mmCIF file of C-alpha atoms and ligand atoms in Angstrom:
data_model
loop_
_atom_site.group_PDB
_atom_site.id
_atom_site.type_symbol
_atom_site.label_atom_id
_atom_site.label_comp_id
_atom_site.label_asym_id
_atom_site.label_seq_id
_atom_site.Cartn_x
_atom_site.Cartn_y
_atom_site.Cartn_z
ATOM 1 C CA MET A 1 55.163 73.928 83.131
ATOM 2 C CA THR A 2 52.612 75.762 81.014
ATOM 3 C CA TYR A 3 52.400 79.503 81.468
ATOM 4 C CA GLU A 4 49.492 81.724 80.411
ATOM 5 C CA THR A 5 50.735 85.221 81.203
ATOM 6 C CA ILE A 6 54.430 84.976 80.350
ATOM 7 C CA LEU A 7 56.588 83.500 77.584
ATOM 8 C CA VAL A 8 59.655 81.589 78.653
ATOM 9 C CA GLU A 9 62.640 80.655 76.496
ATOM 10 C CA THR A 10 66.303 79.824 76.737
ATOM 11 C CA ILE A 11 68.950 81.536 74.594
ATOM 12 C CA GLY A 12 72.292 79.813 75.158
ATOM 13 C CA ARG A 13 72.916 80.137 78.893
ATOM 14 C CA VAL A 14 70.377 82.959 79.281
ATOM 15 C CA GLY A 15 66.815 82.484 80.534
ATOM 16 C CA LEU A 16 64.373 84.954 78.994
ATOM 17 C CA VAL A 17 60.947 85.762 80.440
ATOM 18 C CA THR A 18 58.605 87.994 78.418
ATOM 19 C CA LEU A 19 55.612 89.426 80.254
ATOM 20 C CA ASN A 20 52.663 88.693 78.009
ATOM 21 C CA ARG A 21 49.346 90.389 78.776
ATOM 22 C CA PRO A 22 49.442 92.824 75.843
ATOM 23 C CA GLN A 23 45.738 93.724 76.039
ATOM 24 C CA VAL A 24 46.343 95.420 79.422
ATOM 25 C CA LEU A 25 49.919 96.640 78.849
ATOM 26 C CA ASN A 26 51.279 93.736 80.926
ATOM 27 C CA ALA A 27 49.374 94.769 84.037
ATOM 28 C CA LEU A 28 50.716 92.598 86.826
ATOM 29 C CA ASN A 29 48.057 90.341 88.289
ATOM 30 C CA ASP A 30 48.465 87.569 90.806
ATOM 31 C CA GLN A 31 48.784 84.856 88.171
ATOM 32 C CA LEU A 32 51.515 86.730 86.292
ATOM 33 C CA MET A 33 53.563 87.383 89.416
ATOM 34 C CA THR A 34 53.261 83.742 90.477
ATOM 35 C CA GLU A 35 54.254 82.509 87.012
ATOM 36 C CA LEU A 36 57.164 84.962 86.848
ATOM 37 C CA GLY A 37 58.419 83.783 90.235
ATOM 38 C CA THR A 38 58.101 80.129 89.196
ATOM 39 C CA ALA A 39 59.956 80.667 85.911
ATOM 40 C CA LEU A 40 62.802 82.631 87.496
ATOM 41 C CA THR A 41 63.154 80.116 90.324
ATOM 42 C CA ALA A 42 63.375 77.284 87.770
ATOM 43 C CA PHE A 43 66.078 79.133 85.797
ATOM 44 C CA ASP A 44 67.920 79.820 89.046
ATOM 45 C CA ALA A 45 68.032 76.092 89.798
ATOM 46 C CA ASP A 46 69.092 75.148 86.239
ATOM 47 C CA GLU A 47 72.840 74.667 86.015
ATOM 48 C CA ASN A 48 72.753 75.419 82.285
ATOM 49 C CA ILE A 49 71.522 78.959 82.971
ATOM 50 C CA GLY A 50 73.896 81.713 84.137
ATOM 51 C CA ALA A 51 71.715 84.838 84.001
ATOM 52 C CA MET A 52 68.169 85.921 83.205
ATOM 53 C CA VAL A 53 66.385 88.716 81.351
ATOM 54 C CA VAL A 54 62.849 89.953 82.053
ATOM 55 C CA THR A 55 61.191 92.046 79.370
ATOM 56 C CA GLY A 56 57.780 93.227 78.146
ATOM 57 C CA SER A 57 56.551 94.598 74.825
ATOM 58 C CA ASP A 58 57.570 97.635 72.757
ATOM 59 C CA LYS A 59 54.726 99.618 74.343
ATOM 60 C CA ALA A 60 55.028 98.467 77.941
ATOM 61 C CA PHE A 61 57.383 96.631 80.227
ATOM 62 C CA ALA A 62 54.424 96.726 82.631
ATOM 63 C CA ALA A 63 51.891 99.494 83.327
ATOM 64 C CA GLY A 64 51.628 98.535 86.986
ATOM 65 C CA ALA A 65 49.695 96.164 89.171
ATOM 66 C CA ASP A 66 46.362 95.158 87.624
ATOM 67 C CA ILE A 67 43.976 97.913 88.702
ATOM 68 C CA ALA A 68 40.873 95.958 87.679
ATOM 69 C CA ALA A 69 41.953 93.029 89.849
ATOM 70 C CA MET A 70 42.740 95.253 92.840
ATOM 71 C CA ALA A 71 39.851 97.679 92.662
ATOM 72 C CA ASN A 72 37.552 95.873 95.109
ATOM 73 C CA TYR A 73 40.072 94.437 97.545
ATOM 74 C CA SER A 74 39.550 95.207 101.214
ATOM 75 C CA TYR A 75 42.332 95.862 103.711
ATOM 76 C CA MET A 76 42.183 92.265 104.967
ATOM 77 C CA ASP A 77 42.208 90.857 101.401
ATOM 78 C CA VAL A 78 45.557 92.468 100.719
ATOM 79 C CA TYR A 79 46.947 92.059 104.240
ATOM 80 C CA LYS A 80 46.365 88.336 104.619
ATOM 81 C CA GLY A 81 46.517 87.229 100.989
ATOM 82 C CA GLU A 82 49.403 85.806 99.006
ATOM 83 C CA TYR A 83 48.634 88.232 96.200
ATOM 84 C CA ILE A 84 49.603 91.844 95.649
ATOM 85 C CA THR A 85 52.740 91.869 97.736
ATOM 86 C CA ARG A 86 53.879 88.518 99.064
ATOM 87 C CA ASN A 87 54.447 86.733 95.764
ATOM 88 C CA TRP A 88 56.320 89.831 94.516
ATOM 89 C CA GLU A 89 59.274 88.977 96.736
ATOM 90 C CA THR A 90 60.209 85.753 94.896
ATOM 91 C CA ILE A 91 62.298 87.637 92.365
ATOM 92 C CA ARG A 92 64.541 88.971 95.152
ATOM 93 C CA GLN A 93 65.294 85.410 96.265
ATOM 94 C CA VAL A 94 66.767 84.520 92.869
ATOM 95 C CA ARG A 95 70.541 84.256 93.249
ATOM 96 C CA LYS A 96 71.692 84.511 89.643
ATOM 97 C CA PRO A 97 71.548 87.962 88.012
ATOM 98 C CA VAL A 98 68.283 89.196 86.500
ATOM 99 C CA ILE A 99 68.359 92.080 84.000
ATOM 100 C CA ALA A 100 65.248 94.109 83.153
ATOM 101 C CA ALA A 101 64.982 95.111 79.481
ATOM 102 C CA VAL A 102 62.483 97.986 79.552
ATOM 103 C CA ARG A 103 60.780 99.419 76.478
ATOM 104 C CA GLY A 104 57.787 101.727 76.895
ATOM 105 C CA PHE A 105 55.950 102.114 80.201
ATOM 106 C CA ALA A 106 57.362 100.870 83.501
ATOM 107 C CA LEU A 107 54.830 102.360 85.886
ATOM 108 C CA GLY A 108 53.824 101.635 89.458
ATOM 109 C CA GLY A 109 54.425 97.954 90.098
ATOM 110 C CA GLY A 110 56.110 97.818 86.677
ATOM 111 C CA CYS A 111 58.748 100.310 87.799
ATOM 112 C CA GLU A 112 59.066 98.413 91.088
ATOM 113 C CA LEU A 113 59.497 95.110 89.268
ATOM 114 C CA ALA A 114 62.219 96.625 87.072
ATOM 115 C CA MET A 115 63.968 97.898 90.214
ATOM 116 C CA MET A 116 63.780 94.425 91.792
ATOM 117 C CA CYS A 117 65.913 93.199 88.909
ATOM 118 C CA ASP A 118 69.664 93.616 89.357
ATOM 119 C CA PHE A 119 69.977 96.283 86.708
ATOM 120 C CA ILE A 120 67.897 97.929 84.024
ATOM 121 C CA ILE A 121 68.727 98.369 80.355
ATOM 122 C CA CYS A 122 66.086 100.504 78.628
ATOM 123 C CA SER A 123 65.173 101.909 75.257
ATOM 124 C CA ASP A 124 64.958 105.632 74.598
ATOM 125 C CA THR A 125 61.168 105.158 74.523
ATOM 126 C CA ALA A 126 61.044 103.972 78.141
ATOM 127 C CA LYS A 127 58.981 105.860 80.707
ATOM 128 C CA PHE A 128 59.278 105.252 84.428
ATOM 129 C CA GLY A 129 56.952 106.431 87.169
ATOM 130 C CA GLN A 130 55.083 105.733 90.383
ATOM 131 C CA PRO A 131 51.578 107.036 89.577
ATOM 132 C CA GLU A 132 49.863 105.219 92.482
ATOM 133 C CA ILE A 133 49.126 108.546 94.177
ATOM 134 C CA LYS A 134 46.626 109.271 91.394
ATOM 135 C CA LEU A 135 44.684 106.155 92.440
ATOM 136 C CA GLY A 136 44.568 107.064 96.116
ATOM 137 C CA ILE A 137 47.281 104.584 97.110
ATOM 138 C CA ILE A 138 51.074 104.554 97.373
ATOM 139 C CA PRO A 139 53.705 102.193 95.897
ATOM 140 C CA GLY A 140 53.534 98.806 97.601
ATOM 141 C CA ALA A 141 56.428 96.781 96.211
ATOM 142 C CA GLY A 142 59.415 98.947 97.082
ATOM 143 C CA GLY A 143 58.840 102.158 95.124
ATOM 144 C CA THR A 144 59.194 104.437 98.137
ATOM 145 C CA GLN A 145 62.236 102.472 99.365
ATOM 146 C CA ARG A 146 64.234 101.498 96.275
ATOM 147 C CA LEU A 147 63.718 104.751 94.348
ATOM 148 C CA PRO A 148 65.392 106.984 96.988
ATOM 149 C CA ARG A 149 68.321 104.559 97.122
ATOM 150 C CA ALA A 150 68.503 104.268 93.338
ATOM 151 C CA ILE A 151 68.079 107.887 92.315
ATOM 152 C CA SER A 152 67.874 110.298 95.313
ATOM 153 C CA LYS A 153 65.298 111.416 97.800
ATOM 154 C CA ALA A 154 64.507 114.515 95.728
ATOM 155 C CA LYS A 155 63.549 112.652 92.568
ATOM 156 C CA ALA A 156 61.864 109.821 94.488
ATOM 157 C CA MET A 157 59.662 112.339 96.302
ATOM 158 C CA ASP A 158 58.931 114.141 93.048
ATOM 159 C CA LEU A 159 57.877 110.928 91.281
ATOM 160 C CA CYS A 160 55.911 109.429 94.183
ATOM 161 C CA LEU A 161 54.124 112.652 95.096
ATOM 162 C CA THR A 162 53.325 114.058 91.643
ATOM 163 C CA GLY A 163 52.864 110.733 89.846
ATOM 164 C CA ARG A 164 54.657 112.141 86.805
ATOM 165 C CA MET A 165 56.623 110.019 84.352
ATOM 166 C CA MET A 166 60.387 110.197 83.879
ATOM 167 C CA ASP A 167 61.797 109.578 80.403
ATOM 168 C CA ALA A 168 64.824 107.415 79.585
ATOM 169 C CA SER A 169 67.370 110.217 79.505
ATOM 170 C CA GLU A 170 66.241 111.545 82.899
ATOM 171 C CA ALA A 171 66.319 107.956 84.234
ATOM 172 C CA GLU A 172 69.868 107.523 82.957
ATOM 173 C CA ARG A 173 71.029 110.855 84.399
ATOM 174 C CA ALA A 174 69.458 109.925 87.726
ATOM 175 C CA GLY A 175 71.168 106.525 87.748
ATOM 176 C CA LEU A 176 68.049 104.351 87.560
ATOM 177 C CA VAL A 177 69.190 102.565 84.404
ATOM 178 C CA SER A 178 72.603 101.328 83.352
ATOM 179 C CA ARG A 179 72.249 101.758 79.563
ATOM 180 C CA VAL A 180 69.872 103.467 77.126
ATOM 181 C CA VAL A 181 69.683 102.090 73.580
ATOM 182 C CA ALA A 182 67.351 102.196 70.570
ATOM 183 C CA PRO A 183 64.081 100.243 71.025
ATOM 184 C CA GLU A 184 65.027 97.613 68.462
ATOM 185 C CA GLN A 185 68.336 96.986 70.231
ATOM 186 C CA CYS A 186 67.060 96.917 73.801
ATOM 187 C CA LEU A 187 66.269 93.233 74.235
ATOM 188 C CA GLN A 188 69.386 92.110 72.365
ATOM 189 C CA GLU A 189 71.551 94.435 74.460
ATOM 190 C CA ALA A 190 70.155 92.830 77.626
ATOM 191 C CA ILE A 191 70.577 89.289 76.251
ATOM 192 C CA ASP A 192 74.163 90.127 75.251
ATOM 193 C CA ALA A 193 74.900 91.483 78.730
ATOM 194 C CA ALA A 194 73.351 88.359 80.297
ATOM 195 C CA THR A 195 75.414 86.166 77.936
ATOM 196 C CA VAL A 196 78.609 87.883 79.071
ATOM 197 C CA ILE A 197 77.639 87.371 82.726
ATOM 198 C CA ALA A 198 76.702 83.736 82.067
ATOM 199 C CA SER A 199 80.184 83.078 80.641
ATOM 200 C CA TYR A 200 81.785 83.761 84.040
ATOM 201 C CA SER A 201 82.096 81.495 87.054
ATOM 202 C CA ILE A 202 78.667 81.228 88.691
ATOM 203 C CA PRO A 203 80.024 81.337 92.274
ATOM 204 C CA SER A 204 81.774 84.661 91.630
ATOM 205 C CA VAL A 205 78.742 86.037 89.769
ATOM 206 C CA MET A 206 76.382 85.129 92.605
ATOM 207 C CA MET A 207 78.706 86.570 95.228
ATOM 208 C CA ALA A 208 79.192 89.790 93.237
ATOM 209 C CA LYS A 209 75.401 90.146 93.041
ATOM 210 C CA GLU A 210 74.971 89.454 96.729
ATOM 211 C CA SER A 211 77.718 91.907 97.667
ATOM 212 C CA VAL A 212 76.416 94.780 95.534
ATOM 213 C CA SER A 213 72.933 94.107 96.918
ATOM 214 C CA ARG A 214 74.366 94.525 100.425
ATOM 215 C CA ALA A 215 75.632 97.988 99.513
ATOM 216 C CA TYR A 216 72.163 98.898 98.396
ATOM 217 C CA GLU A 217 70.379 97.410 101.382
ATOM 218 C CA GLY A 218 72.586 97.918 104.431
ATOM 219 C CA PRO A 219 75.193 100.125 106.144
ATOM 220 C CA LEU A 220 78.695 100.534 104.644
ATOM 221 C CA SER A 221 80.548 98.766 107.473
ATOM 222 C CA GLU A 222 78.337 95.655 107.129
ATOM 223 C CA GLY A 223 78.711 95.720 103.364
ATOM 224 C CA MET A 224 82.507 95.985 103.557
ATOM 225 C CA LEU A 225 82.690 93.020 105.910
ATOM 226 C CA PHE A 226 80.332 91.012 103.723
ATOM 227 C CA GLU A 227 82.307 91.801 100.568
ATOM 228 C CA ARG A 228 85.583 90.822 102.255
ATOM 229 C CA ARG A 229 84.182 87.463 103.389
ATOM 230 C CA MET A 230 82.752 86.760 99.926
ATOM 231 C CA PHE A 231 86.115 87.715 98.403
ATOM 232 C CA HIS A 232 87.963 85.400 100.803
ATOM 233 C CA SER A 233 85.575 82.522 100.146
ATOM 234 C CA LEU A 234 86.169 82.653 96.389
ATOM 235 C CA PHE A 235 89.762 81.553 97.063
ATOM 236 C CA GLY A 236 88.190 78.242 98.047
ATOM 237 C CA THR A 237 86.850 77.685 94.510
ATOM 238 C CA GLU A 238 88.462 75.819 91.629
ATOM 239 C CA ASP A 239 87.347 78.608 89.296
ATOM 240 C CA GLN A 240 89.544 81.184 91.062
ATOM 241 C CA LYS A 241 92.574 78.944 90.474
ATOM 242 C CA GLU A 242 91.535 78.404 86.866
ATOM 243 C CA GLY A 243 90.728 82.087 86.217
ATOM 244 C CA MET A 244 94.064 83.364 87.473
ATOM 245 C CA LYS A 245 96.069 80.507 85.919
ATOM 246 C CA ALA A 246 94.383 81.144 82.550
ATOM 247 C CA PHE A 247 95.271 84.846 82.742
ATOM 248 C CA LEU A 248 98.913 84.047 83.465
ATOM 249 C CA GLU A 249 98.975 81.467 80.670
ATOM 250 C CA LYS A 250 97.324 83.998 78.300
ATOM 251 C CA ARG A 251 94.347 81.742 77.499
ATOM 252 C CA LYS A 252 90.567 81.775 78.045
ATOM 253 C CA PRO A 253 89.485 80.295 81.392
ATOM 254 C CA ASP A 254 87.466 77.087 81.448
ATOM 255 C CA PHE A 255 85.155 77.664 84.416
ATOM 256 C CA LYS A 256 83.469 74.644 86.026
ATOM 257 C CA ASN A 257 81.253 76.658 88.386
ATOM 258 C CA LYS A 258 82.915 75.035 91.379
HETATM 259 C C1 HXC B 1 44.833 97.245 84.496
HETATM 260 C C2 HXC B 1 45.514 98.477 82.689
HETATM 261 C C3 HXC B 1 46.591 99.016 83.420
HETATM 262 C C4 HXC B 1 46.743 98.588 84.777
HETATM 263 C C5 HXC B 1 46.659 99.850 81.442
HETATM 264 N N1 HXC B 1 45.598 99.015 81.477
HETATM 265 N N2 HXC B 1 47.280 99.865 82.625
HETATM 266 N N3 HXC B 1 44.647 97.598 83.238
HETATM 267 N N4 HXC B 1 45.839 97.712 85.266
HETATM 268 N N5 HXC B 1 47.736 99.021 85.555
HETATM 269 C C6 HXC B 1 44.659 98.737 80.384
HETATM 270 C C7 HXC B 1 43.739 99.900 80.104
HETATM 271 O O1 HXC B 1 42.643 99.878 80.974
HETATM 272 C C8 HXC B 1 43.331 99.600 78.678
HETATM 273 O O2 HXC B 1 42.341 98.605 78.676
HETATM 274 C C9 HXC B 1 44.591 99.010 78.084
HETATM 275 O O3 HXC B 1 45.390 98.551 79.181
HETATM 276 C C10 HXC B 1 45.403 100.020 77.294
HETATM 277 O O4 HXC B 1 45.638 101.138 78.134
HETATM 278 P P1 HXC B 1 45.269 102.653 77.698
HETATM 279 O O5 HXC B 1 45.094 103.421 78.948
HETATM 280 O O6 HXC B 1 44.137 102.671 76.725
HETATM 281 O O7 HXC B 1 46.601 103.047 76.940
HETATM 282 P P2 HXC B 1 47.247 104.511 76.817
HETATM 283 O O8 HXC B 1 46.185 105.538 76.543
HETATM 284 O O9 HXC B 1 48.364 104.363 75.826
HETATM 285 O O10 HXC B 1 47.838 104.837 78.253
HETATM 286 C C11 HXC B 1 48.904 104.077 78.766
HETATM 287 C C12 HXC B 1 49.075 104.356 80.272
HETATM 288 C C13 HXC B 1 47.728 104.135 81.012
HETATM 289 C C14 HXC B 1 49.560 105.798 80.495
HETATM 290 C C15 HXC B 1 50.154 103.389 80.783
HETATM 291 O O11 HXC B 1 47.218 102.838 80.631
HETATM 292 C C16 HXC B 1 47.833 104.175 82.493
HETATM 293 O O12 HXC B 1 47.920 105.236 83.096
HETATM 294 N N6 HXC B 1 47.758 102.979 83.125
HETATM 295 C C17 HXC B 1 47.728 102.878 84.576
HETATM 296 C C18 HXC B 1 49.107 103.157 85.174
HETATM 297 C C19 HXC B 1 49.063 103.070 86.686
HETATM 298 O O13 HXC B 1 48.314 103.773 87.346
HETATM 299 N N7 HXC B 1 49.859 102.178 87.208
HETATM 300 C C20 HXC B 1 49.931 101.954 88.692
HETATM 301 C C21 HXC B 1 48.951 100.892 89.097
HETATM 302 S S1 HXC B 1 48.941 100.678 90.843
HETATM 303 P P3 HXC B 1 41.032 98.724 77.701
HETATM 304 O O14 HXC B 1 40.175 97.579 78.103
HETATM 305 O O15 HXC B 1 40.455 100.079 77.932
HETATM 306 O O16 HXC B 1 41.621 98.581 76.322
HETATM 307 C C22 HXC B 1 50.309 99.764 91.148
HETATM 308 C C23 HXC B 1 50.525 99.390 92.598
HETATM 309 C C24 HXC B 1 51.684 98.466 92.753
HETATM 310 O O17 HXC B 1 51.050 99.418 90.304
HETATM 311 C C25 HXC B 1 51.583 97.697 94.032
HETATM 312 C C26 HXC B 1 52.564 96.543 94.046
HETATM 313 C C27 HXC B 1 52.379 95.636 95.237
#
């Protein structure tokens, strides 16, 4: 597959996607979102890949949906079309973990895309925001829904209503990002985290992801039941036997992803 708006590479068992429209600060157009979805879906299906990283450039993870592409859309264009919102959901269907490595701007759809990833590692130069209000619209890919869950209603309201940017230290205090590092370390930190994840048994990794996602998306009682069933089901895998046996024998486990 040839991509025009992203770069795709494999580093060990990690799939790396770099958003690559530098002239417009990685503004997210229909082609980019389709290519991103295709690349992540292919990594998800590849048994040699255990986790993925999505990143941008030093200046921008992504400065939002492509305003030039959207400017003349009508209501029916966006309502009935594949673009703008429907092909943004692909990333949430990916079952292996996806880490966002954010340097620079993650604004509007860029912030929403980062939040669709399973966690965010950012540089101290990162800036997050939902400035759609300045354009006469509102977030359309989860900003008003994921931000309150991720950081609090107060900060979500503040960001969505004022359109202001939040720097990396505020984002870390608020719980939006899991780690803040120097810009030159950001991508490597994310690749290292993905490499650690990819060294574990894929069934347990996928079920951990699914279970934490339940906590984020549904009520506690449902999440507890879901977690318990996932936990039980892992006792049906060979890797659980191997993982516990290896611990008791004081050796490294040899997971077969079964
Ligand atoms: C299209 C964009 C863009 C965007 C930047 N560019 N963001 N083009 N869509 N979202 C282009 C600029 O037009 C410019 O092109 C070039 O990238 C460099 O940007 P500058 O503005 O010159 O850079 P700078 O002065 O450093 O300012 C950076 C910035 C600013 C603060 C990030 O670009 C900005 O405010 N961008 C828009 C952010 C935004 O509103 N995002 C939300 C979009 S709506 P030229 O040709 O002049 O060099 C959205 C809805 C999501 O995301 C819905 C999801 C379904």
